[in-house]
mmCIF file of C-alpha atoms (C1' of nucleotides) in Angstrom:
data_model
loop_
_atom_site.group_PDB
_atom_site.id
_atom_site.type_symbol
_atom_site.label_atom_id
_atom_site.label_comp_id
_atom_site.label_asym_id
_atom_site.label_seq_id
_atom_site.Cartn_x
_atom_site.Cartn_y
_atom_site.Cartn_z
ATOM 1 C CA UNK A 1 -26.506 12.855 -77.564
ATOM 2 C CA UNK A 2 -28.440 10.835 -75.135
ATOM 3 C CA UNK A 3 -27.754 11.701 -71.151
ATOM 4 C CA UNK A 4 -28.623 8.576 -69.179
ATOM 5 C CA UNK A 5 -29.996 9.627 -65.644
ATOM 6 C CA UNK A 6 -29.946 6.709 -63.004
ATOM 7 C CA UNK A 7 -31.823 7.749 -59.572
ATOM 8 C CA UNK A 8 -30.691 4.929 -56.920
ATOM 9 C CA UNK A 9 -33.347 5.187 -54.173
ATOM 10 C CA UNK A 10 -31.943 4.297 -50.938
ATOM 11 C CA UNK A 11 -34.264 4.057 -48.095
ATOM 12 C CA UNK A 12 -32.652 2.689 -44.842
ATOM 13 C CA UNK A 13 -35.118 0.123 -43.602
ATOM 14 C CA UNK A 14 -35.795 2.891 -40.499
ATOM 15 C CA UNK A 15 -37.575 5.335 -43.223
ATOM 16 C CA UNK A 16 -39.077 2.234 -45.160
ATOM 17 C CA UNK A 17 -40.846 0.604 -41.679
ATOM 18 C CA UNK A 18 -41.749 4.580 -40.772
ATOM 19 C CA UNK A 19 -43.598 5.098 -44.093
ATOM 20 C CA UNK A 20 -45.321 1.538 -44.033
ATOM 21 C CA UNK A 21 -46.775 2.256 -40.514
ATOM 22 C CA UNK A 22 -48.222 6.051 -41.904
ATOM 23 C CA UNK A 23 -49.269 3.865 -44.899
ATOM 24 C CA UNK A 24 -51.291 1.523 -42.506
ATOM 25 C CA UNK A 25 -52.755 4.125 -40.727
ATOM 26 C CA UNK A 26 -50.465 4.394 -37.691
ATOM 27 C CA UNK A 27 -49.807 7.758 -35.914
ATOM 28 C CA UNK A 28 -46.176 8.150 -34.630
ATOM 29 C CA UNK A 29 -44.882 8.192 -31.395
ATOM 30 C CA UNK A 30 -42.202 8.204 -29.284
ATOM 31 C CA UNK A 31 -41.773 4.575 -27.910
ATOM 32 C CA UNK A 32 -42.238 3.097 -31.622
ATOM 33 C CA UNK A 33 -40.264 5.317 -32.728
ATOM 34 C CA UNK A 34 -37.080 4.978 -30.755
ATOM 35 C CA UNK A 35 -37.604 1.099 -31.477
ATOM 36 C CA UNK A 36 -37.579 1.403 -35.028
ATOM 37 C CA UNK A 37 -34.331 3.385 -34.990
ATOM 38 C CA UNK A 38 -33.156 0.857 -32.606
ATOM 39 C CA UNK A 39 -33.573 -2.388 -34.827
ATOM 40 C CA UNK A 40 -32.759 -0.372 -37.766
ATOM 41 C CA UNK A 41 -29.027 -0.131 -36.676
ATOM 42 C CA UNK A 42 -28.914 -4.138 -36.045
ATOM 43 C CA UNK A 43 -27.461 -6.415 -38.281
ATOM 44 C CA UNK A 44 -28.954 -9.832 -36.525
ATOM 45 C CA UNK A 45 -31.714 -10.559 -34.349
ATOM 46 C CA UNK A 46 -32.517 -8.992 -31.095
ATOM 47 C CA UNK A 47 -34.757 -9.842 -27.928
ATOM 48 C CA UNK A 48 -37.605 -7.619 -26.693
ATOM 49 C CA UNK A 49 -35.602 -7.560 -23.516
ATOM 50 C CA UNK A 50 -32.512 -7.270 -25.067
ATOM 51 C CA UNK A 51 -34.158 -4.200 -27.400
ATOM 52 C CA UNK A 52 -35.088 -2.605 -23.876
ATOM 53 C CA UNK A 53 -32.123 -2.518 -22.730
ATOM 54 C CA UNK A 54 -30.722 -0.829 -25.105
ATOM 55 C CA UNK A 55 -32.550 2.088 -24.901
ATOM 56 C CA UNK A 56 -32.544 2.419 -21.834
ATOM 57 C CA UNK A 57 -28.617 2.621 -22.537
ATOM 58 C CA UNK A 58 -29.037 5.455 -24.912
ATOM 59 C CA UNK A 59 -31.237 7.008 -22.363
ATOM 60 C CA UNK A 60 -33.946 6.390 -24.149
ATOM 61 C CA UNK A 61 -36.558 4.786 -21.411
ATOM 62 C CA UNK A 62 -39.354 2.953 -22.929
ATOM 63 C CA UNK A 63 -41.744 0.431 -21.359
ATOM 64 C CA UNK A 64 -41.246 -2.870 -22.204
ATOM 65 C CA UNK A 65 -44.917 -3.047 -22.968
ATOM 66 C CA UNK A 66 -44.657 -0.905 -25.865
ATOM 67 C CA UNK A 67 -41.927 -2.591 -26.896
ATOM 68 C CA UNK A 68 -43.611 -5.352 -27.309
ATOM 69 C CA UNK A 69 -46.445 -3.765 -29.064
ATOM 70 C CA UNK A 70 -44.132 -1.977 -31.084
ATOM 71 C CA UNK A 71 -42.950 -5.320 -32.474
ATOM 72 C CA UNK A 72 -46.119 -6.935 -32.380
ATOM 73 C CA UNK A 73 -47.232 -4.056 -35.133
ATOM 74 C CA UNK A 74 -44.256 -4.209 -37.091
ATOM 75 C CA UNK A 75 -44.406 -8.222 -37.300
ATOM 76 C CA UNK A 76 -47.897 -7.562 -38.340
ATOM 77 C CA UNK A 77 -46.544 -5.072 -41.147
ATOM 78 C CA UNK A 78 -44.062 -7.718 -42.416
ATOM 79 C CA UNK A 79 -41.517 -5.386 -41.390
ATOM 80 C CA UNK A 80 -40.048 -7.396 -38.860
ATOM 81 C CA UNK A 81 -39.252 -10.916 -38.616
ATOM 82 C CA UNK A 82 -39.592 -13.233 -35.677
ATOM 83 C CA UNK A 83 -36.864 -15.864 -34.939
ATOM 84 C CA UNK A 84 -37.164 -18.456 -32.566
ATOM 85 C CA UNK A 85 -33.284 -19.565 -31.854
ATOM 86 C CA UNK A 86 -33.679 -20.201 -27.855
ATOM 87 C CA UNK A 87 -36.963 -22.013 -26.628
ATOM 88 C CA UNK A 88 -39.021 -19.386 -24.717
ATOM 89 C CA UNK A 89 -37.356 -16.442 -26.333
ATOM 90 C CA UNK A 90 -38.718 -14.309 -29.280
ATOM 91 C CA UNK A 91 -35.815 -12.293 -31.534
ATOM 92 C CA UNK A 92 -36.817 -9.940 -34.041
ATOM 93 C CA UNK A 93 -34.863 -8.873 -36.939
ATOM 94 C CA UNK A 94 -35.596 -5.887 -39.637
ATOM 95 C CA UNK A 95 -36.993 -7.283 -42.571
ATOM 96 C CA UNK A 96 -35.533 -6.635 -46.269
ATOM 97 C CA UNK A 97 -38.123 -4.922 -48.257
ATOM 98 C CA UNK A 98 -37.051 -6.991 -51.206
ATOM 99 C CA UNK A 99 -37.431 -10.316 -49.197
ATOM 100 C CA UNK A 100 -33.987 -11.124 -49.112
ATOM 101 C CA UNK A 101 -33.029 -12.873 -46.026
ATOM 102 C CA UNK A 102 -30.823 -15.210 -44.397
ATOM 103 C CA UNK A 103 -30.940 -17.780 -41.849
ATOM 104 C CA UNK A 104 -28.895 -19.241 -38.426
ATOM 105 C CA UNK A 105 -26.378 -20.632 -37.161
ATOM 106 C CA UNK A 106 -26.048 -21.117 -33.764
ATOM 107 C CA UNK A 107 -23.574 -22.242 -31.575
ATOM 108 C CA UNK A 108 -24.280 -24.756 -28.635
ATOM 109 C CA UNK A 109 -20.505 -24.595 -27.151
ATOM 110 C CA UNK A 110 -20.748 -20.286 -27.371
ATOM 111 C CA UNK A 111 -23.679 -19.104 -28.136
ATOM 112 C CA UNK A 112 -22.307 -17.358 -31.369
ATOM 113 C CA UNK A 113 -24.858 -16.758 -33.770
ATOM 114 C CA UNK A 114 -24.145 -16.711 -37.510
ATOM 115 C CA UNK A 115 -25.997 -16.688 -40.392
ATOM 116 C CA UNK A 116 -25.791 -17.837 -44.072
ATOM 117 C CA UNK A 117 -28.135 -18.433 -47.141
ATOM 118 C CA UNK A 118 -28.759 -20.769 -49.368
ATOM 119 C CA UNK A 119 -30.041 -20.814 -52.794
ATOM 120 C CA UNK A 120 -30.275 -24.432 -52.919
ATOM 121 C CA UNK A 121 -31.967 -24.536 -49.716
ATOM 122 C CA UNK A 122 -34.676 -21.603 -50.670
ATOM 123 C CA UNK A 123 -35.200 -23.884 -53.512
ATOM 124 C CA UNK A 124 -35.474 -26.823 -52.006
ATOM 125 C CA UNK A 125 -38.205 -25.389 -49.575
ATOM 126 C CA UNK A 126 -40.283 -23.825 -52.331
ATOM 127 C CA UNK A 127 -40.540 -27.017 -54.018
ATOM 128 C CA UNK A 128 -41.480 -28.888 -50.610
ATOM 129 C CA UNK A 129 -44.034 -26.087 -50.029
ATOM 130 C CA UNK A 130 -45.606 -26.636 -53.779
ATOM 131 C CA UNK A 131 -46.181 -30.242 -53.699
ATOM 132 C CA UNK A 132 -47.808 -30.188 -50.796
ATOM 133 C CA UNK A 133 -49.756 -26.855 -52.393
ATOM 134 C CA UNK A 134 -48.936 -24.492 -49.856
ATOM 135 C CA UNK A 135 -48.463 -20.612 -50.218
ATOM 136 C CA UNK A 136 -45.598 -19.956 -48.484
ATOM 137 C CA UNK A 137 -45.052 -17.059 -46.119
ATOM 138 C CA UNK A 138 -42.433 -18.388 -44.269
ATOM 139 C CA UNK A 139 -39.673 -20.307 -42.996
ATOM 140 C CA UNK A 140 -37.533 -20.877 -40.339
ATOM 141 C CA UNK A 141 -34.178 -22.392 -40.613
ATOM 142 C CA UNK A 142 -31.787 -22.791 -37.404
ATOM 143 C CA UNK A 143 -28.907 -25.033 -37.369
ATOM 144 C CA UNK A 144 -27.025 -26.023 -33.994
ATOM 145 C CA UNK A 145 -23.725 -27.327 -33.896
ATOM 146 C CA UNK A 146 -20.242 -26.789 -32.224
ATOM 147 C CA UNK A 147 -18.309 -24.197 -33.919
ATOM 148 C CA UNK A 148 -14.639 -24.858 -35.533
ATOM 149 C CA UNK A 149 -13.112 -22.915 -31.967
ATOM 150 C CA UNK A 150 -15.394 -24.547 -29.587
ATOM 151 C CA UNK A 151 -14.342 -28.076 -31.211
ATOM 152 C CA UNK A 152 -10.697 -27.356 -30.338
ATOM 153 C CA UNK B 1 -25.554 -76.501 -46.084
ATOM 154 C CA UNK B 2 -25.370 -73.314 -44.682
ATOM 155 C CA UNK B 3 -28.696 -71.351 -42.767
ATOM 156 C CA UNK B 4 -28.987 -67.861 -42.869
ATOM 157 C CA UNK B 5 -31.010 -66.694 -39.771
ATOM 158 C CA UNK B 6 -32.145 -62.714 -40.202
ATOM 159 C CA UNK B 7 -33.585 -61.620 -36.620
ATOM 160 C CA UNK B 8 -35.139 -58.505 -37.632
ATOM 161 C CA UNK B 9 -35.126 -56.822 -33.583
ATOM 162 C CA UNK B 10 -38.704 -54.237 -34.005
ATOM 163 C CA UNK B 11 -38.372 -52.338 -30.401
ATOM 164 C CA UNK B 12 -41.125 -49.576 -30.518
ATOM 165 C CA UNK B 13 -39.575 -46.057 -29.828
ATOM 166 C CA UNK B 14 -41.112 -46.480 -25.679
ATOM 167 C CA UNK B 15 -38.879 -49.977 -25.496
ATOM 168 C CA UNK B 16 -36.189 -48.459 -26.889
ATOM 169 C CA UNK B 17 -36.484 -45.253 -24.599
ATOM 170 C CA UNK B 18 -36.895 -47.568 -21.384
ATOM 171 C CA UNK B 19 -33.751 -49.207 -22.419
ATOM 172 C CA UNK B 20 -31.437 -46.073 -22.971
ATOM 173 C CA UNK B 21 -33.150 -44.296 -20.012
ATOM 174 C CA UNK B 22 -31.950 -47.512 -17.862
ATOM 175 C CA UNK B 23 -28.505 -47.112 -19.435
ATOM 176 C CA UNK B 24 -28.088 -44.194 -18.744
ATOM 177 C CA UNK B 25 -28.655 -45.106 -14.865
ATOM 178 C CA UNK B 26 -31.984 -44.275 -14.146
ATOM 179 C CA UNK B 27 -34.375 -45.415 -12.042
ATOM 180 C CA UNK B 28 -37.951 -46.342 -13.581
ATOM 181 C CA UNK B 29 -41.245 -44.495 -11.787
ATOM 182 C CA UNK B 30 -44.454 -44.127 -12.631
ATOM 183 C CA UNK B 31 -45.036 -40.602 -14.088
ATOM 184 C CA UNK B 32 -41.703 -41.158 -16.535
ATOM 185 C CA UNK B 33 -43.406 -44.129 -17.410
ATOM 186 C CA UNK B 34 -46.845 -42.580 -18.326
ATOM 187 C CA UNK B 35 -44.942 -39.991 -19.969
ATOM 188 C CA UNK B 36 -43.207 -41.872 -22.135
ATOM 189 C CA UNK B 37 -45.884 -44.405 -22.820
ATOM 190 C CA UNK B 38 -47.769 -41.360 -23.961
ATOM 191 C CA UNK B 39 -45.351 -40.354 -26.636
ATOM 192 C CA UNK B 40 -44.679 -43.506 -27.979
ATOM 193 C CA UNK B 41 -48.367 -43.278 -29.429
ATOM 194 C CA UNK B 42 -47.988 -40.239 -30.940
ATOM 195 C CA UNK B 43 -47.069 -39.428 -34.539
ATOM 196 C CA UNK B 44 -46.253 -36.037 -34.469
ATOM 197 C CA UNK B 45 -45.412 -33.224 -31.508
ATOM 198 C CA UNK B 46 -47.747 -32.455 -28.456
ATOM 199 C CA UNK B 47 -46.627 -30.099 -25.980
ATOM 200 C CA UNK B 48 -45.783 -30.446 -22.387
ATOM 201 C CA UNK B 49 -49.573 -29.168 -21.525
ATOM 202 C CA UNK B 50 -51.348 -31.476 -24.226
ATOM 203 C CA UNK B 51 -49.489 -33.945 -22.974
ATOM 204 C CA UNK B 52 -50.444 -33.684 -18.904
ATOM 205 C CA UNK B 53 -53.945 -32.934 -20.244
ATOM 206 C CA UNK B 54 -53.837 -36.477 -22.016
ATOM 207 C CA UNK B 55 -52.644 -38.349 -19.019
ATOM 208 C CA UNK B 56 -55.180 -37.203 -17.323
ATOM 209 C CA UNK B 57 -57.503 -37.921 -19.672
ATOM 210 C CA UNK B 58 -56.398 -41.479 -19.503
ATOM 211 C CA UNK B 59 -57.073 -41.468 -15.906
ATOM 212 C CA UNK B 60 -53.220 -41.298 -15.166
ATOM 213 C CA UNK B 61 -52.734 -37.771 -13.004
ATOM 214 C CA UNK B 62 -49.147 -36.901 -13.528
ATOM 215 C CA UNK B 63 -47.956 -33.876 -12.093
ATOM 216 C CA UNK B 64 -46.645 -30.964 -14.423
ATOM 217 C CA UNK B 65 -43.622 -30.631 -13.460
ATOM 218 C CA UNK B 66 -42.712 -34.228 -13.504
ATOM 219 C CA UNK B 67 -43.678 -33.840 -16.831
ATOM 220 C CA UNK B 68 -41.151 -31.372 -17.778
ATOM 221 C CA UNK B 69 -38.748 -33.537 -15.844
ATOM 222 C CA UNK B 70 -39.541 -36.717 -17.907
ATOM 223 C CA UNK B 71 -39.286 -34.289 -20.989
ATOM 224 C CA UNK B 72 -36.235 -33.244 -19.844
ATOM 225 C CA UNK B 73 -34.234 -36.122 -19.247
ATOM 226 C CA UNK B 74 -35.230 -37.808 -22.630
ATOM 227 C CA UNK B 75 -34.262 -34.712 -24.582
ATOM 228 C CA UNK B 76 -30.995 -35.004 -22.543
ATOM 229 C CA UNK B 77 -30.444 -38.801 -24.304
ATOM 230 C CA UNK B 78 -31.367 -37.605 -27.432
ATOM 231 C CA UNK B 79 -34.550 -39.535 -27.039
ATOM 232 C CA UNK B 80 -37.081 -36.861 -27.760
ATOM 233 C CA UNK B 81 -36.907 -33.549 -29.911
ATOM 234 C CA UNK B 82 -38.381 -30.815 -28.828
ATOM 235 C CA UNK B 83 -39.962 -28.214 -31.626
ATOM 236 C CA UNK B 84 -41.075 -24.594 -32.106
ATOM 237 C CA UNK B 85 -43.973 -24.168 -33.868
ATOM 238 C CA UNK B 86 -45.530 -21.199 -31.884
ATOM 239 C CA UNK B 87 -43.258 -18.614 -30.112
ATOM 240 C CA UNK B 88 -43.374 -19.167 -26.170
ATOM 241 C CA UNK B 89 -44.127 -23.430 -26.486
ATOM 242 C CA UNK B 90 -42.125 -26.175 -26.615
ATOM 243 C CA UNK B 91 -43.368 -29.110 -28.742
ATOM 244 C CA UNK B 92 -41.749 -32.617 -28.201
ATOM 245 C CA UNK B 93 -41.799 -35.544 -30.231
ATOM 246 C CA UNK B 94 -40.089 -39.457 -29.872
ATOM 247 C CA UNK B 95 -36.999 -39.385 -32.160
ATOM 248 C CA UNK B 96 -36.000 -42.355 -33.765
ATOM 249 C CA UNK B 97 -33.218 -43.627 -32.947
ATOM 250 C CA UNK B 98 -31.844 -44.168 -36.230
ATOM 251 C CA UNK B 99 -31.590 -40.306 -36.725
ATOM 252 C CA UNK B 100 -34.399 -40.339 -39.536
ATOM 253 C CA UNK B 101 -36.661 -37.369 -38.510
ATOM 254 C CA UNK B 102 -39.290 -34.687 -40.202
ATOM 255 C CA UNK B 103 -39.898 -31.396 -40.374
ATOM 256 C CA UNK B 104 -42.996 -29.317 -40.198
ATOM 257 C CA UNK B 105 -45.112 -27.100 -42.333
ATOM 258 C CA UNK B 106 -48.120 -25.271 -40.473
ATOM 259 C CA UNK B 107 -51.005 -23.591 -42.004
ATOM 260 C CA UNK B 108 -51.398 -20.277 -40.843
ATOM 261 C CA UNK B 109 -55.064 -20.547 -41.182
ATOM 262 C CA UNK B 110 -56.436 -24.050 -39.761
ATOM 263 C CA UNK B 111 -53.171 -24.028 -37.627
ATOM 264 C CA UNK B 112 -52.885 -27.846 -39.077
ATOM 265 C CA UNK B 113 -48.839 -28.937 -38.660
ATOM 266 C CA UNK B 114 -47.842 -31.656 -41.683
ATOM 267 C CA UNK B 115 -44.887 -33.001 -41.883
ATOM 268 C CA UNK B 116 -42.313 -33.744 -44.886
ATOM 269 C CA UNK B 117 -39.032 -34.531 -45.423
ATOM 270 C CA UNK B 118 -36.140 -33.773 -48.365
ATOM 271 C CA UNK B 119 -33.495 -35.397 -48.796
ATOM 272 C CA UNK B 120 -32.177 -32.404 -51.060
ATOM 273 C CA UNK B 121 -32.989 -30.186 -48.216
ATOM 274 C CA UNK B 122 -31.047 -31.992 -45.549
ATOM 275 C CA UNK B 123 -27.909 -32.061 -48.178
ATOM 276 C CA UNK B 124 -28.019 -28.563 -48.381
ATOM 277 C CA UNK B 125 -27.745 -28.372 -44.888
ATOM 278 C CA UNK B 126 -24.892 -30.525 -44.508
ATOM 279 C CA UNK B 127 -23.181 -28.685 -47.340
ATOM 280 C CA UNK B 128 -23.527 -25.296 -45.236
ATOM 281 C CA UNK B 129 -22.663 -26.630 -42.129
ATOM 282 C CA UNK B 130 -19.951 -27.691 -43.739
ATOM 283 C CA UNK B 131 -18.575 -24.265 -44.851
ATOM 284 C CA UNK B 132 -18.676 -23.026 -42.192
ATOM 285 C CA UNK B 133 -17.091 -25.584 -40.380
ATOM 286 C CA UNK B 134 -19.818 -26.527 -37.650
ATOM 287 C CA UNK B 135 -20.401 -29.925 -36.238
ATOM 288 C CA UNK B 136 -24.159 -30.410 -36.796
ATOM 289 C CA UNK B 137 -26.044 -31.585 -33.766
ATOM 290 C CA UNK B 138 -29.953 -30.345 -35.000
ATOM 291 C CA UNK B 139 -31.297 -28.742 -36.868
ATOM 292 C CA UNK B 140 -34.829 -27.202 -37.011
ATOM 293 C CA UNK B 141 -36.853 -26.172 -40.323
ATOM 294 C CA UNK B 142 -40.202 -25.223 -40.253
ATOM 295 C CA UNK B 143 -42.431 -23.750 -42.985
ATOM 296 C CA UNK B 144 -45.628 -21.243 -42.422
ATOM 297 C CA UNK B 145 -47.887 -20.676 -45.086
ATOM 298 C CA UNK B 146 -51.664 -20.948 -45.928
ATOM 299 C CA UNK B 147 -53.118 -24.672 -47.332
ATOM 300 C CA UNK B 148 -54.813 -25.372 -49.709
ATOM 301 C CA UNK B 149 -58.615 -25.237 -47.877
ATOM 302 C CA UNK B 150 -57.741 -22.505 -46.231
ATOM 303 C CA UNK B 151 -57.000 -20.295 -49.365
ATOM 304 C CA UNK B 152 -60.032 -21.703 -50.995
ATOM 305 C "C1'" DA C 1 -30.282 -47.842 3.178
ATOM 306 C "C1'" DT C 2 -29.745 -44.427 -0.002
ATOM 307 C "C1'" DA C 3 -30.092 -42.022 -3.811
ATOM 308 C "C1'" DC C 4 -33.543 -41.099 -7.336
ATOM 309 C "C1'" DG C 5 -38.378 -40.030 -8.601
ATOM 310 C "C1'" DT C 6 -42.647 -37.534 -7.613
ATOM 311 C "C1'" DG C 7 -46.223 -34.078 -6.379
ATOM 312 C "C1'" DC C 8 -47.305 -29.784 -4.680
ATOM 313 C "C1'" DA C 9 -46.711 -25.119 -4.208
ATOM 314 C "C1'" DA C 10 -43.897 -21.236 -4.918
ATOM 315 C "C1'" DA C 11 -40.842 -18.797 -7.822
ATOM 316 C "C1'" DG C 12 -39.178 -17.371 -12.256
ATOM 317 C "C1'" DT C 13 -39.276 -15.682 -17.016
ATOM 318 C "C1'" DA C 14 -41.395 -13.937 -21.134
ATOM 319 C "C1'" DT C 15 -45.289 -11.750 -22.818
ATOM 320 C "C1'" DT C 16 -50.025 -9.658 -22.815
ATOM 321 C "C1'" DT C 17 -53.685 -6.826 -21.142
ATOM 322 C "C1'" DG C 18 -56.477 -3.121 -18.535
ATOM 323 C "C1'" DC C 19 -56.556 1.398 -17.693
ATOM 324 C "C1'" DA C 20 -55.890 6.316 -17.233
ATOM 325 C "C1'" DA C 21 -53.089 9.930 -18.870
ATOM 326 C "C1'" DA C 22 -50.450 12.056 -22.720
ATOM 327 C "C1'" DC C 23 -50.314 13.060 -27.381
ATOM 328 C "C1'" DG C 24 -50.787 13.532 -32.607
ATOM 329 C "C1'" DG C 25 -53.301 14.852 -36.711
ATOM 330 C "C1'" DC D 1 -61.413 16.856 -30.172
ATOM 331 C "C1'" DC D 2 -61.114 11.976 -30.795
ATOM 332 C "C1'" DG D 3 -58.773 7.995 -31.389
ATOM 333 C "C1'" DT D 4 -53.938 6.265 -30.966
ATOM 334 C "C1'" DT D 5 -49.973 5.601 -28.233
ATOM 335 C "C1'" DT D 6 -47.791 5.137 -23.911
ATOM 336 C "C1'" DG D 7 -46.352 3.631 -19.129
ATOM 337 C "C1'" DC D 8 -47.448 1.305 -15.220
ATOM 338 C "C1'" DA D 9 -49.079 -2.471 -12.827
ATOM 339 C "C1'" DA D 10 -51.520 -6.567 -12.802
ATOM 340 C "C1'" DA D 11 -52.514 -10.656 -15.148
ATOM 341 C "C1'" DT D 12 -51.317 -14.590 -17.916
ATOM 342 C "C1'" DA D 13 -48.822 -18.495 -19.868
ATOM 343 C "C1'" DC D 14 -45.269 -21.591 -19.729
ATOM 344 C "C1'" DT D 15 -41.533 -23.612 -17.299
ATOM 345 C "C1'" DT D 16 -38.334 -24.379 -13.384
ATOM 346 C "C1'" DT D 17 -37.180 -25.065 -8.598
ATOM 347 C "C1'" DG D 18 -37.421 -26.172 -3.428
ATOM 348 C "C1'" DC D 19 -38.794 -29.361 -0.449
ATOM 349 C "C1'" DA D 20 -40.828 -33.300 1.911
ATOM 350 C "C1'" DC D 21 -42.098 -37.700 1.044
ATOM 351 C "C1'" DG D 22 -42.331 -42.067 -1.513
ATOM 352 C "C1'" DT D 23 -40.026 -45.815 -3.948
ATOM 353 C "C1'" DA D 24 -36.793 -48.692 -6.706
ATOM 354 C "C1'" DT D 25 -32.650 -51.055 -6.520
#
DNA sequence: ATACGTGCAAAGTATTTGCAAACGG
DNA sequence: CCGTTTGCAAATACTTTGCACGTAT
């Protein structure tokens, strides 16, 4: 009789960005720290200011310079991304370990934000990226349009 | 005997900008002028900044904010784009008026911005824009990776 | 003539940096 | 202890705005 043992390891993106940063070298602290539990509950992309904010909601008051560097070190780990939907504004999002992502959709009547993926796109921008003998490390995709509500 | 006459009408993208901008009611000055004179030589995006720097250069002193101004008004006809490449700077380019455009891949390394464009890419695009049931006004793409010199 | 265009300076917004104090390993 | 992290304030970078004056139509 053969007993087939399957261990799923889940780490919440929260414990994976914590171990990365004491991989790197990082100490901990309290002002990364409440960030990274911040973006870990996100689903989409957030503002520094927006970021602040919130913690400062949950009582939690951080500078917004260490916000900022908090991101800026987490960017620099991979473990965020950055996302450029308004001129003049930086969002950051958690990033999936396994690279799986997804890009945006943005509203110009409402401002809703959605997002989507494509594996024809991802495809189509790997091959782009080859022929021109690139080594991709990242793209950007935002499409504007009016919504199906904002149309009617 | 019949004569078929083909006019083929070439108006450079600054001609056809004058024309729309007149349309559209304006009045014609001398720093909108510059401004757009200045962008109809360029192939590719320059930012507000490179773009007063280059006026000057010229001998033309524009101020900056007329700049953004003149920037403004033609992104308001549709007559420029602007682009992201770098958080916290707004790149703007001429866009034809026939809708065909590009889209950018920057080396992270050299910093060099090329530009490509797919028609499967743009499909794909359409296709989830689509789904989703958005009207498509823009849409940005932009690819980050390291060249081929630069990985050498 | 009258609204639009322009330049300057001031204000505004997002982000970065200098520095001294607090803190973690 | 010693180097990292943090908060504050000041500095920076880019862009917008207020206002008085010039200019095109």
């Amino acid at each position: 009789m053969t007993m087939r043992i399957t261990i799923i390891l889940v780490m919440s993106w929260a414990e994976h960005a914590r171990t990365e940063l004491r991989r790197s070298g990082a100490r901990s602290g309290g002002a990364r720290e409440a960030v990274i539990a911040y973006l870990g509950e996100q689903h989409c992309c957030v503002s520094a200011q927006e970021l602040h904010d919130g913690l400062r909601a949950e009582g939690r008051t951080v500078g917004i310079a260490s916000v900022y560097r908090a991101l800026d070190q987490l960017a620099e780990l991979h473990l965020v991304h950055r996302v450029d939907l308004d001129r003049g504004l930086t969002r950051y999002e958690p990033a999936q370990p396994d690279g799986e992502h997804h890009h945006h959709l943005v509203c110009d009547g409402c401002g809703k934000v959605e997002t989507f993926d494509d594996p024809v796109l991802e495809r189509a921008l790997s091959r782009v990226a080859g022929s021109r003998d690139y080594a991709l490390a990242a793209h950007d995709v935002v499409l504007r349009g009016a919504c199906a509500d904002c149309r009617s």
